[in-house]
């Protein structure tokens, strides 16, 4: 029943949300059942939980019945990871940058909290963030607000009538980039990075990378058709990938009127460390955080997620009936009851025990009477009073003006009552990667930087001692990724194993 | 895109690559700016037509009036209107008289506008003290006077009965709205609050795009942007010409008749080298009814039709317009002149498009690319008798079948891209004294053929208070014909359904017809025409139609039921 899956106004989105749930639900239920059985077979008794798109985790049983809540769970984990990594270092304003093989995602953390949207489009046009109505299948469940572009390490570079393009087609992990030597013959971003010296031909872990295959692929499919050198072509591929990822960052920052310059860019995913500093430079971002195990950053994020659920229902009422001196007790009472019911249901979803102390966040949707788009504004804890609703209304006016530049104080109405219940996860951190001093002198590699090849130092991550200053240009390698520290950047490994880079400069125009 | 510069070292070699890259980034930045403007307009607008349907357009143009970029969900004819209107703004207010912060508005159908309710807003963006670019936004506002609330009077015999006429006028300066004008407009609207809200939304959108453009200029430098725009438009034009060069050379003729018998005639001449002339000479004269089309709308329809024959991934900018020479004789259905009304232009625009399809597809000697006619947009507006409420909406007919596939259901806009923007039932019911009882596809409404026409829809809206309705449809008396032996689509219509279930037809261009509380308005859209002999339809396709409930008859029925006017006209 759609009223059970998502009891909010708007039959189209409610129907698509319900259909999505029915579509993925049985598959997921069967999968989770098998997973649980096998884990028990291995002697793992820890409860199985599934990340939902808004960044919390759900008990497996609940996730199966509310499958649609998990539709963007992977990318959401990256934003959670970024928030967590930032909090540990007193950084509250972060941009998560999660770049894998096929896509890159950017998410925003402000004041330590990831942004949540209630207008998610499944398969929406990615180029401008997948938020545009009509470009995907809309679902109404809350999701971490992130922008996605079809550009990752495996994205294939191609030419289109004299124009170089990258993606959205991806070579994935199999056959993967040409340099993997697994049968892939088309040049990818990873191949370009290898040609430019950003990646170690020694590869990641067991995997060896073939610079010859990479050069050949870039030469045949990009450099020759465009009539340029192979290195120039590779540099252009790298730059276009950066530009596309810039679009994702742009969507979650500049396009929302948020200046990214005060933020810290957090690199997650195997391909992110190779691009992160260049991406930061595009936006004048002066601080970059590369967490330990950045290559599997999203998975680490999963371990830090809170147990959480959100419930909502339509609650249509003019704000005037709730805030005036003669505010109808009935309307206020109804809102209070609606919120209480939602909270009860959410607590029950999570099997909250009497001695648990969950965080309960209540909010209301508010819009101008006669408009369609509502803002979600939080209510303070405690009883719902004319004053609390009035304050929420003021907050709405403020945010409307910030968003649209229109200072309007017309009558507003409530649209939705919403409750999110969160059982915070344990604050324990994942053990940091150990420092393993190396007796070998650091090697060097020829790396393409700003128009020419230069010999730059190459370090392994584990050889970097806490507090040791690394100055760009240099390359820091890890089992899952390779960090490019361009000229003008310097950084150090902190006691938790993260690398914090600072510096950057405006690129020449 | 603040500081979003891509400068892979100026001496990185590969100048061509660098240039292509810069162009790519710039193009994206321009599209994002237009897109953001349209989102701002939609989210801050009041007109129900807009807020539930996201029907808005935003564009970036240069000082020569060339279209540079537009928002993604823009209907092409709205985009064409912004392009057509800007030169008239510049004529009324020469660029050197403009000041930073100025915003202009117009709706004049003879100066690039669409009709009274579609407001076009422009804001100059200055470089070195002179306007170098313009941002434009456009939406259908709630009400701006005229015979019928919402501006859909199908009995308007001249432009003055369609609403307040706005030549290009200054609506805002750096100091804010020009209150004198806003007061006049508000006084001429049945919904003054919504009108002013919509105006603010339009200006907010244009301002946002202007701000983004200024950021682009800051990061790319004025020369960098100018060069980027030139390259972008030139590249698009090159590709457009490549696509058009594939059309069969020669002059090809087509025509399409509207419900009332008026005919749009076109001669499409391809030079085989990428140039195309589209000449509407021979089209019937304009009439004192709102079925004429303003030139901007016909031009937009031409571009829509022509683009159906080229690479669909081509960006829509001046480069697409440049190779197509469009001749629209003044004083005809496709180019109305004062004081002839133009509000109901979409039937004529769709007829122009069908005529072009017929002309061009008929010219292919091999690999025929035929297409049957489509059911089109059917508009209606319901307004309160005692209280001032208004619901404007439209439904879409079935698309015509093509030589290689069935027509799509309920998407026959033929209106310039755009997507299905029909408001949902629940927000309407929450806001207005009506109940939406049914929204469904009509089984069997697609024209029979080897490929079946798309289905039309039925919407039933019950009145909870006394109301009036205006209707505006076409292809109801002459349903969309099939092609190559296919049958016509089922004709739609507008009906009043009494509480006892009896149905009375309303006119296809009715005005202010009473709907008492308890009555329902029934809107049925026409199905698309079929393509090819119905006897050739694959049995599995027919079985699938029955299983999906798309047809009810056990075998393909060449003459769909309930067709009030069974005299299909062959296409071309």
PDB file of C-alpha atoms in Angstrom, chain B residues 403-554:
ATOM      1  CA  UNK B 403       7.175   3.725 -39.989  1.00  0.00           C
ATOM      2  CA  UNK B 404       9.119   1.594 -37.516  1.00  0.00           C
ATOM      3  CA  UNK B 405       7.189   1.743 -34.235  1.00  0.00           C
ATOM      4  CA  UNK B 406       3.947   2.372 -32.368  1.00  0.00           C
ATOM      5  CA  UNK B 407       3.097   5.888 -31.273  1.00  0.00           C
ATOM      6  CA  UNK B 408       3.708   6.824 -27.640  1.00  0.00           C
ATOM      7  CA  UNK B 409       0.678   7.194 -25.384  1.00  0.00           C
ATOM      8  CA  UNK B 410      -0.412  10.590 -24.121  1.00  0.00           C
ATOM      9  CA  UNK B 411       2.687  12.503 -25.174  1.00  0.00           C
ATOM     10  CA  UNK B 412       1.567  14.056 -28.450  1.00  0.00           C
ATOM     11  CA  UNK B 413       2.591  17.577 -27.630  1.00  0.00           C
ATOM     12  CA  UNK B 414       4.270  18.357 -30.935  1.00  0.00           C
ATOM     13  CA  UNK B 415       4.959  21.440 -29.027  1.00  0.00           C
ATOM     14  CA  UNK B 416       8.644  21.717 -28.841  1.00  0.00           C
ATOM     15  CA  UNK B 417      10.068  18.971 -26.690  1.00  0.00           C
ATOM     16  CA  UNK B 418       9.251  19.546 -23.116  1.00  0.00           C
ATOM     17  CA  UNK B 419       8.032  16.731 -20.998  1.00  0.00           C
ATOM     18  CA  UNK B 420       4.817  15.657 -19.509  1.00  0.00           C
ATOM     19  CA  UNK B 421       4.002  18.504 -17.180  1.00  0.00           C
ATOM     20  CA  UNK B 422       0.461  17.697 -16.239  1.00  0.00           C
ATOM     21  CA  UNK B 423      -0.282  18.517 -12.613  1.00  0.00           C
ATOM     22  CA  UNK B 424      -1.063  15.696 -10.225  1.00  0.00           C
ATOM     23  CA  UNK B 425      -4.548  15.132  -8.849  1.00  0.00           C
ATOM     24  CA  UNK B 426      -3.857  15.358  -5.138  1.00  0.00           C
ATOM     25  CA  UNK B 427      -2.282  18.816  -5.039  1.00  0.00           C
ATOM     26  CA  UNK B 428      -5.178  20.079  -7.182  1.00  0.00           C
ATOM     27  CA  UNK B 429      -7.746  18.557  -4.867  1.00  0.00           C
ATOM     28  CA  UNK B 430      -5.938  19.931  -1.842  1.00  0.00           C
ATOM     29  CA  UNK B 431      -6.118  23.421  -3.291  1.00  0.00           C
ATOM     30  CA  UNK B 432      -9.332  23.670  -5.255  1.00  0.00           C
ATOM     31  CA  UNK B 433     -12.985  22.654  -4.841  1.00  0.00           C
ATOM     32  CA  UNK B 434     -12.792  19.837  -7.379  1.00  0.00           C
ATOM     33  CA  UNK B 435     -12.313  16.083  -7.252  1.00  0.00           C
ATOM     34  CA  UNK B 436     -10.282  14.304  -9.907  1.00  0.00           C
ATOM     35  CA  UNK B 437     -12.220  11.085 -10.426  1.00  0.00           C
ATOM     36  CA  UNK B 438     -10.348   9.545 -13.288  1.00  0.00           C
ATOM     37  CA  UNK B 439      -7.131   9.898 -15.269  1.00  0.00           C
ATOM     38  CA  UNK B 440      -6.738   7.016 -17.667  1.00  0.00           C
ATOM     39  CA  UNK B 441      -5.625   5.895 -21.102  1.00  0.00           C
ATOM     40  CA  UNK B 442      -8.548   5.244 -23.426  1.00  0.00           C
ATOM     41  CA  UNK B 443      -8.351   1.642 -24.697  1.00  0.00           C
ATOM     42  CA  UNK B 444      -8.593   1.384 -28.461  1.00  0.00           C
ATOM     43  CA  UNK B 445      -8.036   5.090 -29.045  1.00  0.00           C
ATOM     44  CA  UNK B 446      -4.802   4.635 -31.003  1.00  0.00           C
ATOM     45  CA  UNK B 447      -5.283   4.485 -34.763  1.00  0.00           C
ATOM     46  CA  UNK B 448      -5.034   0.981 -36.189  1.00  0.00           C
ATOM     47  CA  UNK B 449      -2.141   0.097 -38.437  1.00  0.00           C
ATOM     48  CA  UNK B 450       0.902  -2.053 -38.879  1.00  0.00           C
ATOM     49  CA  UNK B 451       2.083   0.216 -36.129  1.00  0.00           C
ATOM     50  CA  UNK B 452      -0.585   1.492 -33.768  1.00  0.00           C
ATOM     51  CA  UNK B 453      -1.079   5.128 -32.841  1.00  0.00           C
ATOM     52  CA  UNK B 454      -0.489   6.169 -29.218  1.00  0.00           C
ATOM     53  CA  UNK B 455      -3.492   6.255 -26.909  1.00  0.00           C
ATOM     54  CA  UNK B 456      -5.372   9.324 -25.837  1.00  0.00           C
ATOM     55  CA  UNK B 457      -6.406   9.982 -22.248  1.00  0.00           C
ATOM     56  CA  UNK B 458      -9.591  10.583 -20.311  1.00  0.00           C
ATOM     57  CA  UNK B 459      -9.663  12.890 -17.288  1.00  0.00           C
ATOM     58  CA  UNK B 460     -12.811  13.386 -15.202  1.00  0.00           C
ATOM     59  CA  UNK B 461     -12.904  16.369 -12.852  1.00  0.00           C
ATOM     60  CA  UNK B 462     -15.979  16.727 -10.588  1.00  0.00           C
ATOM     61  CA  UNK B 463     -17.011  20.206  -9.429  1.00  0.00           C
ATOM     62  CA  UNK B 464     -17.659  20.683  -5.727  1.00  0.00           C
ATOM     63  CA  UNK B 465     -18.687  24.300  -6.342  1.00  0.00           C
ATOM     64  CA  UNK B 466     -20.281  26.084  -9.288  1.00  0.00           C
ATOM     65  CA  UNK B 467     -17.665  26.794 -11.908  1.00  0.00           C
ATOM     66  CA  UNK B 468     -17.079  27.769 -15.543  1.00  0.00           C
ATOM     67  CA  UNK B 469     -14.915  26.095 -18.080  1.00  0.00           C
ATOM     68  CA  UNK B 470     -13.016  27.224 -21.166  1.00  0.00           C
ATOM     69  CA  UNK B 471     -11.797  24.639 -23.631  1.00  0.00           C
ATOM     70  CA  UNK B 472      -9.227  24.811 -26.374  1.00  0.00           C
ATOM     71  CA  UNK B 473      -8.521  21.789 -28.521  1.00  0.00           C
ATOM     72  CA  UNK B 474      -8.007  20.745 -32.095  1.00  0.00           C
ATOM     73  CA  UNK B 475      -7.917  17.438 -34.007  1.00  0.00           C
ATOM     74  CA  UNK B 476     -11.243  16.640 -32.387  1.00  0.00           C
ATOM     75  CA  UNK B 477     -13.494  17.187 -35.399  1.00  0.00           C
ATOM     76  CA  UNK B 478     -10.830  15.907 -37.777  1.00  0.00           C
ATOM     77  CA  UNK B 479      -9.043  13.262 -35.732  1.00  0.00           C
ATOM     78  CA  UNK B 480      -5.353  12.656 -36.414  1.00  0.00           C
ATOM     79  CA  UNK B 481      -5.213  10.784 -39.717  1.00  0.00           C
ATOM     80  CA  UNK B 482      -3.188   7.641 -40.201  1.00  0.00           C
ATOM     81  CA  UNK B 483      -0.464   7.274 -42.798  1.00  0.00           C
ATOM     82  CA  UNK B 484       0.379   4.647 -45.428  1.00  0.00           C
ATOM     83  CA  UNK B 485      -2.943   2.907 -44.955  1.00  0.00           C
ATOM     84  CA  UNK B 486      -3.207   3.262 -41.181  1.00  0.00           C
ATOM     85  CA  UNK B 487      -6.443   4.336 -39.527  1.00  0.00           C
ATOM     86  CA  UNK B 488      -7.081   7.639 -37.745  1.00  0.00           C
ATOM     87  CA  UNK B 489      -6.870   7.977 -33.991  1.00  0.00           C
ATOM     88  CA  UNK B 490     -10.080   8.103 -31.997  1.00  0.00           C
ATOM     89  CA  UNK B 491     -11.330  11.681 -31.754  1.00  0.00           C
ATOM     90  CA  UNK B 492     -11.267  13.172 -28.287  1.00  0.00           C
ATOM     91  CA  UNK B 493     -13.533  15.888 -26.992  1.00  0.00           C
ATOM     92  CA  UNK B 494     -14.766  17.878 -24.012  1.00  0.00           C
ATOM     93  CA  UNK B 495     -17.951  16.869 -22.199  1.00  0.00           C
ATOM     94  CA  UNK B 496     -20.115  17.947 -19.306  1.00  0.00           C
ATOM     95  CA  UNK B 497     -21.155  14.934 -17.245  1.00  0.00           C
ATOM     96  CA  UNK B 498     -24.264  15.474 -15.133  1.00  0.00           C
ATOM     97  CA  UNK B 499     -24.585  13.896 -11.679  1.00  0.00           C
ATOM     98  CA  UNK B 500     -26.867  11.234 -13.212  1.00  0.00           C
ATOM     99  CA  UNK B 501     -24.123  10.225 -15.633  1.00  0.00           C
ATOM    100  CA  UNK B 502     -25.530  11.769 -18.800  1.00  0.00           C
ATOM    101  CA  UNK B 503     -22.927  13.365 -21.018  1.00  0.00           C
ATOM    102  CA  UNK B 504     -23.275  16.520 -23.105  1.00  0.00           C
ATOM    103  CA  UNK B 505     -20.556  17.564 -25.526  1.00  0.00           C
ATOM    104  CA  UNK B 506     -18.964  20.949 -24.932  1.00  0.00           C
ATOM    105  CA  UNK B 507     -17.465  22.859 -27.819  1.00  0.00           C
ATOM    106  CA  UNK B 508     -13.868  22.179 -28.738  1.00  0.00           C
ATOM    107  CA  UNK B 509     -13.250  25.893 -28.327  1.00  0.00           C
ATOM    108  CA  UNK B 510     -15.924  26.697 -25.767  1.00  0.00           C
ATOM    109  CA  UNK B 511     -15.858  29.647 -23.428  1.00  0.00           C
ATOM    110  CA  UNK B 512     -17.208  30.139 -19.930  1.00  0.00           C
ATOM    111  CA  UNK B 513     -19.546  27.156 -20.058  1.00  0.00           C
ATOM    112  CA  UNK B 514     -21.306  26.571 -16.723  1.00  0.00           C
ATOM    113  CA  UNK B 515     -20.449  23.514 -14.651  1.00  0.00           C
ATOM    114  CA  UNK B 516     -22.754  23.295 -11.637  1.00  0.00           C
ATOM    115  CA  UNK B 517     -21.610  21.757  -8.378  1.00  0.00           C
ATOM    116  CA  UNK B 518     -21.945  18.010  -8.962  1.00  0.00           C
ATOM    117  CA  UNK B 519     -21.246  18.229 -12.693  1.00  0.00           C
ATOM    118  CA  UNK B 520     -17.978  16.881 -14.015  1.00  0.00           C
ATOM    119  CA  UNK B 521     -15.729  18.047 -16.841  1.00  0.00           C
ATOM    120  CA  UNK B 522     -14.599  15.149 -19.008  1.00  0.00           C
ATOM    121  CA  UNK B 523     -11.538  15.760 -21.178  1.00  0.00           C
ATOM    122  CA  UNK B 524     -10.702  13.120 -23.738  1.00  0.00           C
ATOM    123  CA  UNK B 525      -7.653  13.555 -25.932  1.00  0.00           C
ATOM    124  CA  UNK B 526      -7.368  12.161 -29.424  1.00  0.00           C
ATOM    125  CA  UNK B 527      -5.382   9.056 -30.156  1.00  0.00           C
ATOM    126  CA  UNK B 528      -2.533   9.140 -32.665  1.00  0.00           C
ATOM    127  CA  UNK B 529      -2.946   7.922 -36.217  1.00  0.00           C
ATOM    128  CA  UNK B 530      -1.797   4.427 -37.180  1.00  0.00           C
ATOM    129  CA  UNK B 531       0.881   3.624 -39.749  1.00  0.00           C
ATOM    130  CA  UNK B 532       0.550   0.977 -42.464  1.00  0.00           C
ATOM    131  CA  UNK B 533      -2.133  -1.599 -43.181  1.00  0.00           C
ATOM    132  CA  UNK B 534      -3.718  -2.883 -39.937  1.00  0.00           C
ATOM    133  CA  UNK B 535      -3.819  -6.360 -41.498  1.00  0.00           C
ATOM    134  CA  UNK B 536      -0.010  -6.344 -41.392  1.00  0.00           C
ATOM    135  CA  UNK B 537       0.169  -5.870 -37.637  1.00  0.00           C
ATOM    136  CA  UNK B 538       2.238  -8.586 -36.017  1.00  0.00           C
ATOM    137  CA  UNK B 539      -0.017 -10.999 -34.114  1.00  0.00           C
ATOM    138  CA  UNK B 540       2.200 -10.805 -31.035  1.00  0.00           C
ATOM    139  CA  UNK B 541       1.949  -7.005 -31.039  1.00  0.00           C
ATOM    140  CA  UNK B 542      -1.847  -7.251 -31.217  1.00  0.00           C
ATOM    141  CA  UNK B 543      -1.837  -9.812 -28.410  1.00  0.00           C
ATOM    142  CA  UNK B 544       0.364  -7.563 -26.296  1.00  0.00           C
ATOM    143  CA  UNK B 545      -2.031  -4.658 -26.860  1.00  0.00           C
ATOM    144  CA  UNK B 546      -4.943  -6.783 -25.659  1.00  0.00           C
ATOM    145  CA  UNK B 547      -2.998  -8.069 -22.659  1.00  0.00           C
ATOM    146  CA  UNK B 548      -2.016  -4.494 -21.709  1.00  0.00           C
ATOM    147  CA  UNK B 549      -5.573  -3.297 -22.163  1.00  0.00           C
ATOM    148  CA  UNK B 550      -4.515  -0.934 -24.951  1.00  0.00           C
ATOM    149  CA  UNK B 551      -7.109  -2.399 -27.255  1.00  0.00           C
ATOM    150  CA  UNK B 552     -10.371  -4.063 -26.428  1.00  0.00           C
ATOM    151  CA  UNK B 553     -11.309  -5.617 -29.749  1.00  0.00           C
ATOM    152  CA  UNK B 554     -10.077  -9.157 -30.380  1.00  0.00           C
TER     153      UNK B 554
END
